[in-house]
């Protein structure tokens, strides 16, 4: 390993990571077909309208759910508070498309919930108690109750860091408890909330599975239909570009908010917030406020899926399920391993050969998480087609398009941010003087990495692997497009069955996805506990 | 053991704002030099430049009459045969004490062990050989850090505020012991400190840096017997630290 390799690696990765996105954006400069005119004149406004309502509805709901529960948990002592503190993150384990599947299974005209009401009250088959959910308000509920933990997490972290002195100062200046909340506490953590909210919006606009299941026309379903229905990849890419430009705007806002987030904990002397003990009706209110989001976002889908799996398809543990689970597992492990290795190499390069362009590239590589999976898939597909045609057409048995390679590449680009933040946090904990001393002990480059850094990064590496595994297992649109022929993952398996309304068959893979999704929840819970300023004293 | 010569060395992080200005000094093999000065005066930067962890803006560093750093040459840190002890100690937390000390020795395993154990005995921490750094006190950690830096038999040993975080009685004891070991091993050493007692009691030579410039230099004895005028100046530098 020579010196320059530590600089070349990030540059090469930068080019590979940026190529699919650049290919998609480049389509804007190409010719516009008749399909584009059709979309532009008749459909595009519908996509924009639906996306706008979704974003607006989801944003408002997650703000209420996320910030509200974070404030209650941080400031009050009530029944099962310790349980709610971590359980409020549980809905993160449920991808929106799985909640959408269970919602339709529950609340459709002949769904479990309506059937139950009819049976209990002996009502006719025409009677429908629960309103239809396959619409924009239904999608808003699905997205809000699965994605609010993003806002809850950042708000909780920020509230934890707020000093009691500031809140007490507000009270002495005449503010009541509610005013302290919305005039002082919330404005102080505004940048953090905006950061969390942007993540929610990005997830909402990137989703394909839930909106497709609810038959709501958005950009992602439009892109999919243009490609697979009209067989017009150019127009699909042009449509994707518009969505990508919106995603880039969100990234900029999110980055900007994160940069300003520090003012939320700019106190010189930290005093932990005191917890007010709630009793009677107030205790019940706080309990309900925390229980309802968990019930809708986690308990309900898990109970329904388990019910389906156990009562209707006890033989779900069949050969097909095992092979699909195995495909998912090894794909996730490969992607997680490479993603984590890349994150280590890049972070090491930055530390070892510190300069501004490496830092810039590293921060750029992390924006992959915000690129919708569908767009990434289109870009990767186009890039691989180009490579196949230009470079490997003469080599027999080598085709990148439709291979595992493309899928793993897309996963790495999409999940790199997770690995990077984990490894970066690991590096923050290694004192830089250790490197100085190691160098004077004739240990540099690869030896420094393997003998000193890697052993110290073991936990971070494992955490990074787990986070990426759980992310990859949930990923749907990119997998759907890039998977090799006849190659299913749990997410695809779930999607295909749900699309055929075979909800009972979709139950077992859905449960598996949710279970794996619990891994990062456990890690996050531990990280939050460790991050409390009070725990350091 | 090696001799050291620093010639016309200047350094700045921002153009036009020098951290070090025209630093000149030399050190014979086996001598101990203390660099004294208030926080932020540039003494740590000087040490890092000698170690090769930072590159000087101008001037040169010579070891045993060989240029190891100037505008044309830069010998990498790992090839300078220099030992470094930092205030934070920076012991490798994943390695036992014996493995920390053996880390930089390029010998056979048995020879490495022999050298490391000898040093651990010398610094009276051999009973902790198989403990991890977090299992021993900060004073013991500091002894291990010095032993580790001395283990590969470096030409020059650089110590940056080696006793900065220790209490006074422990500092006094370690100072005496470390000087004895350095002298017994004929080790050339530079100790950066803002503590006047550290400088006087441990070293043969002292230079005082203020605002990036050498304002006083001489033997430890000279420094303790300076004129009243200079004494006031030196006193203010030390009290600022």
XYZ file of C-alpha atoms in Angstrom:
778
model
C 0.000 0.000 0.000
C 1.550 3.268 -0.880
C 0.622 6.730 0.124
C -1.339 7.721 -2.934
C -3.678 4.735 -2.667
C -5.278 6.353 0.359
C -6.141 9.294 -1.868
C -7.055 7.378 -5.018
C -9.620 5.148 -3.261
C -12.041 7.925 -2.291
C -11.754 9.530 -5.727
C -12.552 6.248 -7.492
C -15.470 5.578 -5.172
C -16.685 9.106 -5.653
C -16.816 8.567 -9.408
C -18.575 5.199 -9.068
C -21.075 6.585 -6.575
C -21.843 9.694 -8.571
C -22.099 8.012 -11.999
C -25.626 6.540 -11.605
C -26.973 9.828 -10.277
C -25.209 11.821 -12.989
C -26.609 9.514 -15.677
C -30.148 10.144 -14.436
C -29.643 13.908 -14.224
C -27.986 13.982 -17.642
C -31.227 12.693 -19.183
C -32.704 16.165 -18.673
C -30.470 17.416 -21.475
C -31.693 14.722 -23.903
C -34.667 14.646 -26.276
C -38.155 14.638 -24.845
C -40.470 11.998 -26.329
C -44.238 12.073 -26.899
C -44.656 10.174 -23.671
C -43.063 13.075 -21.863
C -45.540 15.505 -23.445
C -48.351 13.212 -22.365
C -47.032 12.993 -18.839
C -46.363 16.713 -18.708
C -49.813 17.693 -19.992
C -51.993 15.176 -18.180
C -50.275 13.297 -15.390
C -47.435 15.317 -13.932
C -49.691 17.762 -12.131
C -51.394 14.796 -10.450
C -48.024 13.424 -9.281
C -47.053 16.807 -7.917
C -50.415 17.307 -6.203
C -50.414 13.867 -4.564
C -46.788 14.210 -3.514
C -47.508 17.664 -2.091
C -50.496 16.461 -0.035
C -48.503 13.466 1.157
C -45.549 15.596 2.222
C -47.768 18.166 3.917
C -49.910 15.614 5.759
C -47.001 13.410 6.787
C -44.914 16.388 7.941
C -47.640 17.777 10.174
C -48.475 14.381 11.658
C -44.888 13.342 12.345
C -44.208 16.722 13.946
C -47.080 16.229 16.371
C -46.215 12.581 17.041
C -42.441 12.898 17.111
C -41.921 16.164 18.973
C -44.907 15.615 21.267
C -43.852 12.166 22.459
C -40.215 13.258 22.816
C -41.271 16.170 25.052
C -43.546 13.988 27.191
C -40.858 11.317 27.631
C -38.167 13.863 28.474
C -40.153 15.930 30.966
C -42.684 13.702 32.656
C -42.735 10.599 34.763
C -45.738 8.383 34.036
C -46.765 4.723 33.786
C -44.467 2.609 31.578
C -42.337 5.633 30.721
C -39.122 3.577 30.626
C -40.747 1.139 28.214
C -42.074 3.896 25.948
C -38.717 5.619 25.866
C -37.288 2.911 23.604
C -40.512 1.371 22.308
C -41.412 4.602 20.514
C -38.652 3.784 18.026
C -40.112 0.342 17.238
C -42.181 1.469 14.225
C -38.881 2.156 12.441
C -38.602 -1.624 12.072
C -41.766 -1.670 9.959
C -41.219 -0.441 6.406
C -44.157 1.706 5.167
C -45.061 -0.864 2.533
C -45.589 -3.559 5.169
C -47.832 -1.289 7.249
C -49.705 -0.494 4.028
C -50.251 -4.213 3.382
C -51.538 -4.815 6.894
C -53.727 -1.703 6.741
C -55.513 -2.939 3.653
C -55.784 -6.409 5.177
C -57.324 -4.852 8.281
C -59.442 -1.994 7.017
C -60.544 -2.929 3.487
C -64.277 -3.574 3.108
C -63.792 -7.251 3.903
C -60.711 -6.813 6.013
C -60.225 -8.237 9.498
C -61.391 -5.101 11.344
C -64.607 -4.582 9.358
C -65.421 -8.286 9.504
C -64.954 -8.232 13.262
C -67.290 -5.247 13.702
C -69.907 -6.912 11.485
C -69.656 -10.147 13.462
C -69.822 -8.504 16.871
C -72.804 -6.301 16.040
C -74.381 -8.761 13.622
C -74.405 -6.280 10.755
C -75.015 -6.893 7.040
C -72.145 -7.481 4.582
C -72.782 -4.047 3.024
C -71.930 -2.270 6.238
C -68.413 -0.831 6.397
C -67.340 0.741 9.670
C -63.778 1.818 8.890
C -63.250 4.283 6.025
C -61.272 3.262 2.963
C -57.524 3.440 3.427
C -56.325 3.121 -0.175
C -56.099 6.883 -0.638
C -53.866 9.854 0.230
C -55.102 10.217 3.848
C -54.536 6.455 4.324
C -51.005 6.802 2.946
C -50.401 9.795 5.237
C -51.304 7.636 8.243
C -49.072 4.791 7.031
C -46.055 7.029 6.444
C -46.572 9.067 9.600
C -46.833 6.120 11.945
C -43.808 4.348 10.490
C -41.578 7.393 10.027
C -42.325 9.600 13.065
C -39.422 7.942 14.997
C -36.972 9.977 12.884
C -38.405 13.161 14.403
C -38.848 11.530 17.819
C -35.174 10.486 17.871
C -33.706 13.866 16.994
C -36.146 15.738 19.222
C -35.475 13.406 22.128
C -31.710 13.817 21.735
C -32.088 17.589 21.556
C -34.490 17.788 24.499
C -32.139 15.636 26.581
C -29.407 18.163 25.922
C -31.563 21.092 26.978
C -30.609 22.404 30.346
C -33.157 22.755 33.112
C -31.783 26.238 33.760
C -33.108 27.501 30.434
C -36.552 26.033 31.025
C -36.569 27.461 34.557
C -35.509 30.845 33.213
C -38.549 30.718 30.899
C -40.857 29.884 33.782
C -39.521 32.775 35.884
C -40.126 35.069 32.910
C -43.821 34.264 33.062
C -44.280 31.386 30.596
C -46.636 28.557 31.490
C -45.740 24.901 30.743
C -47.339 24.927 27.297
C -45.688 28.219 26.406
C -42.324 26.894 27.587
C -42.845 24.007 25.161
C -43.743 25.919 22.019
C -42.049 29.266 22.696
C -38.783 28.031 24.149
C -38.107 24.301 24.001
C -39.245 23.669 20.421
C -37.684 26.776 18.819
C -34.409 25.893 20.534
C -34.292 22.503 18.832
C -35.789 23.686 15.537
C -32.753 22.818 13.387
C -32.720 19.274 14.764
C -36.448 18.893 14.085
C -36.040 20.161 10.519
C -33.211 17.658 9.983
C -35.424 14.789 11.178
C -38.367 16.060 9.159
C -36.308 16.169 5.977
C -35.415 12.499 6.478
C -39.122 11.717 6.780
C -39.927 13.674 3.613
C -37.104 11.935 1.733
C -38.428 8.531 2.802
C -41.943 9.554 1.798
C -41.036 10.705 -1.695
C -38.719 7.701 -2.189
C -41.345 5.140 -1.286
C -42.675 2.886 -3.940
C -44.237 -0.114 -2.174
C -46.879 1.682 -0.081
C -48.093 4.165 -2.708
C -48.153 1.410 -5.324
C -50.249 -0.790 -3.040
C -52.644 2.089 -2.371
C -52.695 2.896 -6.118
C -51.730 6.530 -5.510
C -50.015 8.221 -8.428
C -46.765 9.762 -7.276
C -43.400 10.277 -8.911
C -42.127 6.820 -7.983
C -45.161 4.934 -9.288
C -45.087 7.169 -12.372
C -41.428 6.375 -13.033
C -42.107 2.670 -12.627
C -45.104 2.735 -14.958
C -43.304 4.798 -17.575
C -40.476 2.303 -17.610
C -42.335 -0.977 -17.280
C -45.655 0.100 -18.822
C -44.544 2.366 -21.649
C -41.055 0.833 -21.959
C -39.683 4.361 -22.158
C -36.526 4.501 -20.042
C -35.574 8.003 -21.241
C -38.838 9.548 -20.058
C -38.659 7.526 -16.840
C -35.201 9.005 -16.229
C -36.424 12.528 -16.994
C -39.225 12.041 -14.497
C -36.723 10.631 -12.024
C -34.539 13.719 -12.518
C -37.322 15.975 -11.262
C -37.687 13.852 -8.162
C -33.924 13.821 -7.750
C -33.725 17.613 -7.922
C -36.317 17.771 -5.165
C -34.331 15.216 -3.122
C -31.166 17.286 -3.580
C -33.018 20.357 -2.267
C -34.036 18.338 0.792
C -30.450 17.167 1.307
C -29.247 20.761 1.265
C -31.895 21.797 3.801
C -31.100 18.784 5.990
C -27.349 19.456 5.890
C -27.909 23.113 6.632
C -30.132 22.329 9.611
C -27.608 19.853 10.949
C -24.902 22.502 10.753
C -27.016 24.825 12.837
C -28.188 22.135 15.230
C -25.480 23.022 17.724
C -27.273 26.085 19.024
C -29.766 23.799 20.678
C -27.259 22.718 23.294
C -25.126 25.803 23.606
C -25.415 26.026 27.352
C -22.314 26.447 29.379
C -23.538 24.584 32.414
C -25.655 21.508 31.944
C -28.361 20.655 34.435
C -30.524 17.669 33.543
C -34.243 18.303 33.178
C -36.321 17.260 36.151
C -39.212 14.845 35.571
C -42.646 15.856 36.768
C -44.637 12.958 38.145
C -48.045 12.625 36.447
C -51.070 11.087 38.141
C -54.691 10.279 37.300
C -56.033 11.600 34.020
C -52.788 13.324 33.060
C -50.977 10.033 33.542
C -53.537 8.343 31.282
C -53.144 11.064 28.636
C -49.360 10.758 28.572
C -49.646 6.961 28.429
C -52.106 7.137 25.524
C -50.065 9.715 23.622
C -47.110 7.313 23.654
C -49.047 4.081 23.278
C -51.146 5.002 20.222
C -48.186 5.603 17.847
C -46.596 2.311 18.932
C -49.904 0.502 18.637
C -50.606 1.697 15.098
C -47.020 1.672 13.871
C -45.814 -1.583 15.392
C -48.198 -3.663 17.508
C -51.058 -3.666 15.013
C -49.026 -4.784 11.980
C -47.032 -7.342 13.966
C -50.146 -8.865 15.536
C -51.961 -8.935 12.210
C -48.990 -10.463 10.379
C -48.503 -13.079 13.079
C -52.202 -13.889 12.980
C -52.056 -14.356 9.217
C -48.906 -16.391 9.330
C -50.117 -18.711 12.068
C -53.744 -19.139 11.124
C -53.666 -19.230 7.395
C -50.312 -20.440 6.290
C -48.675 -22.556 8.910
C -46.511 -24.082 6.190
C -44.866 -20.728 5.397
C -41.542 -22.151 6.476
C -41.126 -23.889 3.128
C -38.318 -24.299 0.634
C -39.215 -21.096 -1.222
C -39.178 -19.076 1.976
C -35.832 -20.527 3.036
C -34.188 -19.883 -0.333
C -35.563 -16.323 -0.400
C -34.409 -15.690 3.143
C -30.986 -17.065 2.265
C -30.768 -14.825 -0.844
C -31.692 -11.829 1.278
C -29.283 -12.756 4.012
C -26.165 -13.271 1.909
C -26.909 -10.263 -0.269
C -27.300 -8.132 2.844
C -24.105 -9.514 4.390
C -22.076 -8.897 1.205
C -23.400 -5.343 0.856
C -22.909 -4.637 4.561
C -19.365 -5.979 4.532
C -18.264 -3.961 1.507
C -20.081 -0.880 2.721
C -18.373 -1.070 6.113
C -14.958 -1.793 4.583
C -15.328 1.215 2.277
C -16.359 3.397 5.177
C -13.283 2.286 7.125
C -10.952 2.891 4.158
C -12.381 6.323 3.416
C -12.418 7.447 7.035
C -8.891 6.149 7.456
C -7.780 8.048 4.338
C -9.321 11.231 5.691
C -7.584 10.793 9.024
C -4.289 9.647 7.606
C -3.987 12.049 4.690
C -6.160 14.829 5.960
C -7.130 17.340 3.352
C -10.214 19.217 2.262
C -11.024 17.412 -0.948
C -11.151 14.028 0.820
C -13.501 15.477 3.412
C -15.702 16.974 0.728
C -15.857 13.696 -1.173
C -16.680 11.752 1.932
C -19.559 14.060 2.744
C -20.727 13.799 -0.855
C -20.660 9.993 -0.758
C -23.109 10.046 2.124
C -25.877 11.701 0.126
C -26.664 8.343 -1.500
C -29.099 7.686 1.325
C -31.311 10.469 0.067
C -31.443 9.286 -3.532
C -34.676 7.328 -3.954
C -33.978 3.620 -4.486
C -35.876 3.642 -7.753
C -33.739 6.430 -9.215
C -30.590 4.757 -8.030
C -31.702 1.530 -9.664
C -32.330 3.269 -12.985
C -28.929 4.962 -12.828
C -27.081 1.773 -11.883
C -28.903 -0.164 -14.588
C -27.967 2.419 -17.236
C -24.373 2.513 -16.025
C -24.027 -1.271 -16.145
C -25.632 -1.441 -19.583
C -23.074 1.080 -20.776
C -20.195 -0.917 -19.214
C -21.514 -4.155 -20.719
C -21.798 -2.628 -24.180
C -18.541 -0.696 -24.116
C -16.045 -2.769 -22.170
C -17.060 -6.364 -21.612
C -19.095 -7.194 -24.723
C -16.216 -9.292 -26.056
C -15.676 -11.217 -22.848
C -17.873 -14.300 -22.715
C -19.974 -15.018 -19.597
C -19.499 -11.560 -18.136
C -22.602 -9.421 -17.982
C -23.049 -6.863 -15.227
C -26.615 -5.857 -16.042
C -29.062 -7.938 -14.065
C -26.316 -9.414 -11.897
C -25.812 -9.420 -8.148
C -23.055 -6.851 -8.718
C -25.512 -4.109 -9.688
C -27.721 -4.881 -6.738
C -24.841 -4.818 -4.271
C -23.551 -1.581 -5.803
C -26.951 0.076 -5.391
C -27.187 -1.119 -1.796
C -23.724 0.202 -1.027
C -24.475 3.621 -2.502
C -27.816 3.738 -0.666
C -26.467 2.561 2.696
C -23.003 4.113 2.721
C -24.179 6.982 4.935
C -25.113 4.518 7.679
C -21.686 2.888 7.619
C -19.915 6.192 7.358
C -21.625 7.766 10.353
C -20.973 4.674 12.475
C -17.318 4.344 11.519
C -16.791 8.088 11.786
C -18.226 7.999 15.312
C -15.858 5.105 16.075
C -12.903 7.121 14.808
C -13.949 10.128 16.903
C -13.398 7.970 19.959
C -9.826 7.084 18.952
C -7.462 9.773 20.184
C -5.433 11.154 17.281
C -2.322 11.134 19.468
C -2.474 7.337 19.232
C -1.744 7.692 15.515
C 1.159 10.051 16.213
C 2.679 7.636 18.693
C 2.105 4.666 16.370
C 3.936 6.487 13.588
C 6.930 7.129 15.800
C 6.829 3.381 16.533
C 7.280 2.763 12.805
C 3.664 1.862 12.190
C 1.946 3.662 9.355
C -0.422 3.105 6.439
C -1.835 -0.390 6.277
C -0.112 -1.496 9.513
C -1.618 1.436 11.393
C -5.034 0.509 10.066
C -4.785 -3.222 10.712
C -2.858 -3.253 13.984
C -4.249 -0.195 15.724
C -7.440 1.149 14.154
C -9.276 -2.027 13.173
C -9.116 -3.653 16.603
C -10.408 -0.408 18.096
C -13.148 -0.115 15.469
C -14.446 -3.666 15.961
C -17.703 -2.608 17.612
C -18.306 0.219 15.156
C -17.677 -2.148 12.259
C -20.167 -4.657 13.618
C -22.738 -1.932 14.273
C -22.266 -0.661 10.744
C -22.764 -4.190 9.374
C -25.984 -4.644 11.362
C -27.404 -1.290 10.310
C -26.726 -1.942 6.633
C -28.076 -5.509 6.832
C -31.367 -4.280 8.234
C -31.543 -1.481 5.648
C -30.820 -3.823 2.733
C -33.375 -6.380 3.875
C -36.099 -3.713 3.829
C -35.105 -2.170 0.481
C -37.738 -2.734 -2.188
C -37.710 -0.628 -5.394
C -34.010 -0.986 -6.256
C -34.170 -4.716 -5.541
C -37.254 -5.092 -7.682
C -35.514 -3.532 -10.677
C -31.935 -4.728 -10.291
C -32.379 -8.297 -9.046
C -31.159 -11.060 -11.319
C -33.790 -13.052 -13.157
C -35.717 -15.401 -10.853
C -33.931 -14.077 -7.800
C -36.189 -13.073 -4.932
C -35.499 -11.375 -1.661
C -37.866 -11.172 1.303
C -38.935 -7.650 0.306
C -39.651 -8.704 -3.282
C -41.407 -11.849 -2.040
C -43.625 -9.693 0.185
C -44.279 -7.192 -2.614
C -45.232 -9.824 -5.180
C -47.682 -11.561 -2.844
C -49.145 -8.279 -1.638
C -49.607 -7.120 -5.236
C -51.645 -10.296 -5.834
C -53.550 -9.565 -2.600
C -52.211 -12.838 -1.143
C -51.670 -11.210 2.207
C -51.376 -14.452 4.124
C -48.486 -15.555 1.962
C -46.870 -12.144 2.424
C -47.054 -12.447 6.201
C -44.048 -14.679 6.909
C -41.471 -12.663 4.896
C -42.956 -9.467 6.324
C -42.423 -10.706 9.877
C -38.849 -11.663 8.995
C -38.222 -8.147 7.640
C -39.687 -6.552 10.776
C -37.638 -8.809 13.052
C -34.388 -7.914 11.295
C -35.472 -4.271 11.362
C -35.491 -4.495 15.155
C -31.685 -4.832 15.233
C -30.908 -1.155 14.571
C -33.652 -0.206 17.035
C -31.784 -2.006 19.793
C -28.523 -0.341 18.732
C -30.170 3.079 18.575
C -31.668 2.642 22.016
C -28.264 1.864 23.460
C -26.718 4.838 21.671
C -29.365 7.213 23.048
C -28.835 5.931 26.574
C -25.088 6.500 26.235
C -25.543 9.967 24.741
C -27.259 11.487 27.779
C -25.095 14.260 29.153
C -26.129 13.350 32.693
C -24.754 9.852 32.284
C -21.281 11.271 31.933
C -21.220 12.659 35.452
C 21.889 8.026 20.642
C 21.638 10.912 18.256
C 22.413 14.591 18.135
C 19.905 17.137 16.888
C 20.192 20.490 15.200
C 17.286 22.813 14.435
C 18.193 25.631 12.053
C 16.234 28.805 11.268
C 12.988 26.916 11.713
C 9.769 28.858 11.166
C 6.218 27.696 10.927
C 2.834 29.233 10.247
C -0.630 27.727 9.829
C -2.037 30.907 8.329
C 0.055 32.945 5.903
C 1.621 35.873 7.666
C 0.883 34.589 11.181
C 3.919 32.703 12.449
C 3.662 30.127 15.218
C 7.429 29.643 15.278
C 9.977 32.230 14.191
C 13.597 31.476 13.303
C 14.161 28.786 15.934
C 17.795 27.695 16.347
C 19.216 25.232 18.823
C 21.310 22.076 18.954
C 21.528 19.110 21.234
C 24.411 16.691 21.754
C 23.844 12.942 21.963
C 22.685 11.963 25.443
C 21.664 15.509 26.427
C 18.257 16.360 27.812
C 16.638 19.598 26.684
C 13.545 21.214 28.134
C 11.425 23.554 26.063
C 9.589 25.871 28.377
C 6.865 28.361 27.634
C 3.231 29.301 28.120
C 0.339 27.467 26.433
C 0.040 28.285 22.754
C 3.607 29.599 22.428
C 4.468 26.991 19.761
C 6.449 24.485 21.797
C 4.241 21.496 20.929
C 4.329 22.507 17.267
C 8.129 22.498 17.446
C 8.077 18.992 18.887
C 5.657 17.785 16.214
C 7.874 19.222 13.487
C 10.894 17.394 14.896
C 8.792 14.208 14.997
C 7.720 14.748 11.389
C 4.052 15.004 12.267
C 3.960 18.495 10.820
C 6.006 20.155 8.101
C 7.887 23.353 8.858
C 7.304 26.383 6.635
C 11.040 27.078 6.417
C 14.315 26.027 8.017
C 15.648 22.548 8.643
C 15.919 19.742 11.160
C 19.096 17.632 11.221
C 19.667 14.407 13.129
C 23.275 13.192 13.406
C 24.236 15.772 10.763
C 21.734 14.324 8.270
C 18.951 16.575 7.022
C 15.654 14.930 7.893
C 13.497 17.884 6.986
C 13.957 21.024 4.937
C 12.385 22.551 1.833
C 13.749 19.672 -0.282
C 13.752 16.666 2.035
C 11.212 15.099 4.320
C 11.965 11.867 6.124
C 8.668 10.279 7.197
C 7.943 10.076 10.919
C 8.205 6.287 10.923
C 11.722 6.500 9.497
C 13.119 9.161 11.832
C 13.899 6.811 14.719
C 12.181 9.073 17.183
C 10.211 8.163 20.290
C 7.184 10.175 21.341
C 5.412 10.507 24.672
C 2.280 12.646 24.726
C 0.369 14.149 27.611
C -2.661 11.939 26.894
C -0.319 8.916 27.026
C -2.152 7.390 24.052
C -1.604 3.798 25.067
C -3.234 1.337 22.700
C -6.351 0.404 24.674
C -6.819 -2.960 22.945
C -3.327 -4.200 23.881
C -1.957 -5.338 27.231
C 0.844 -3.338 28.835
C 3.522 -5.757 27.639
C 2.097 -5.719 24.108
C 2.030 -1.915 24.156
C 5.729 -1.830 24.981
C 6.581 -4.594 22.498
C 4.600 -2.844 19.727
C 7.404 -0.794 18.208
C 10.281 -3.255 18.694
C 11.449 -4.874 15.484
C 13.045 -8.048 16.852
C 12.180 -11.696 17.363
C 9.308 -12.351 19.735
C 11.525 -13.527 22.605
C 13.875 -10.572 22.194
C 10.929 -8.175 22.089
C 9.620 -9.673 25.305
C 13.014 -9.423 26.959
C 13.436 -5.737 26.031
C 9.890 -4.854 27.045
C 10.145 -6.641 30.404
C 13.466 -4.960 31.164
C 11.916 -1.543 30.586
C 8.785 -2.372 32.546
C 10.992 -3.436 35.461
C 13.009 -0.272 35.108
C 9.832 1.793 35.358
C 8.470 -0.464 38.127
C 5.345 -1.479 36.234
C 6.310 -5.059 35.361
C 3.620 -6.459 37.647
C 1.002 -4.964 35.350
C 2.472 -6.528 32.199
C -0.690 -8.468 31.422
C -3.155 -5.810 32.463
C -4.869 -3.490 30.026
C -4.155 0.265 30.144
C -7.542 1.095 31.670
C -6.740 -1.183 34.621
C -3.777 0.848 35.886
C -3.441 4.332 37.374
C -2.539 7.424 35.334
C 0.958 7.546 36.857
C 1.552 3.928 35.878
C 0.155 4.611 32.425
C 2.662 7.444 32.041
C 5.542 5.149 32.964
C 4.313 2.619 30.400
C 4.064 5.353 27.766
C 7.688 6.355 28.362
C 8.803 2.711 28.394
C 6.982 2.110 25.119
C 8.626 5.126 23.501
C 12.066 3.994 24.685
C 11.582 0.348 23.691
C 12.629 0.608 20.020
C 15.774 2.420 21.228
C 15.036 5.721 19.475
C 17.763 8.203 18.604
C 15.811 10.988 20.265
C 12.963 10.810 22.747
C 10.341 13.569 22.543
C 8.075 14.113 25.519
C 5.140 16.522 25.327
C 4.007 17.596 28.795
C 4.703 14.095 30.102
C 3.670 14.858 33.671
C 0.994 17.422 32.914
C -1.959 15.466 34.253
C -0.300 13.938 37.318
C -0.393 15.168 40.898
C 2.610 16.966 42.371
C 4.135 14.182 44.475
C 3.853 11.681 41.650
C 5.315 14.210 39.221
C 8.307 14.756 41.467
C 8.940 11.026 41.810
C 8.538 10.337 38.079
C 10.774 13.265 37.119
C 13.617 11.921 39.202
C 13.180 8.350 38.011
C 12.792 9.276 34.356
C 15.891 11.492 34.354
C 17.892 8.691 35.916
C 16.724 6.159 33.333
C 17.328 8.570 30.457
C 20.825 9.332 31.702
C 21.608 5.672 32.429
C 20.569 4.802 28.876
C 22.325 7.867 27.470
C 19.072 8.857 25.735
C 18.854 12.199 23.931
C 15.560 13.724 24.979
C 13.444 16.822 24.526
C 10.812 17.584 27.123
C 8.147 20.128 26.360
C 6.641 21.623 29.462
C 5.089 24.715 30.904
C 6.328 23.699 34.327
C 9.491 25.461 35.422
C 10.361 22.691 37.921
C 10.065 20.002 35.209
C 12.512 21.921 33.072
C 15.085 22.656 35.747
C 15.079 19.317 37.497
C 15.154 17.076 34.455
C 17.252 18.727 31.825
C 20.782 19.736 30.970
C 19.652 22.577 28.737
C 16.582 24.779 28.727
C 15.106 27.010 26.070
C 12.231 29.330 26.809
C 9.815 30.114 23.996
C 7.346 32.937 23.993
C 5.175 33.979 21.073
C 7.022 31.573 18.762
C 10.500 32.882 19.543
C 13.314 31.691 21.766
C 13.551 34.338 24.476
C 15.970 32.530 26.742
C 18.338 29.597 26.390
C 21.150 28.036 28.314
C 21.976 25.343 30.785
C 19.453 24.543 33.511
C 21.879 26.179 35.932
C 22.055 29.386 33.825
C 18.313 29.681 33.747
C 18.081 29.528 37.527
C 20.749 32.230 37.851
C 19.579 34.856 35.390
C 19.609 38.605 35.856
C 16.726 40.217 37.776
C 15.453 41.884 34.599
C 15.335 38.604 32.731
C 13.990 36.882 35.768
C 10.941 39.172 35.734
C 10.397 38.440 32.050
C 10.774 34.677 32.547
C 8.555 34.809 35.606
C 5.776 36.457 33.643
C 6.061 33.839 30.881
C 5.904 31.013 33.379
C 3.031 32.559 35.314
C 1.094 32.975 32.060
C 1.365 29.275 31.418
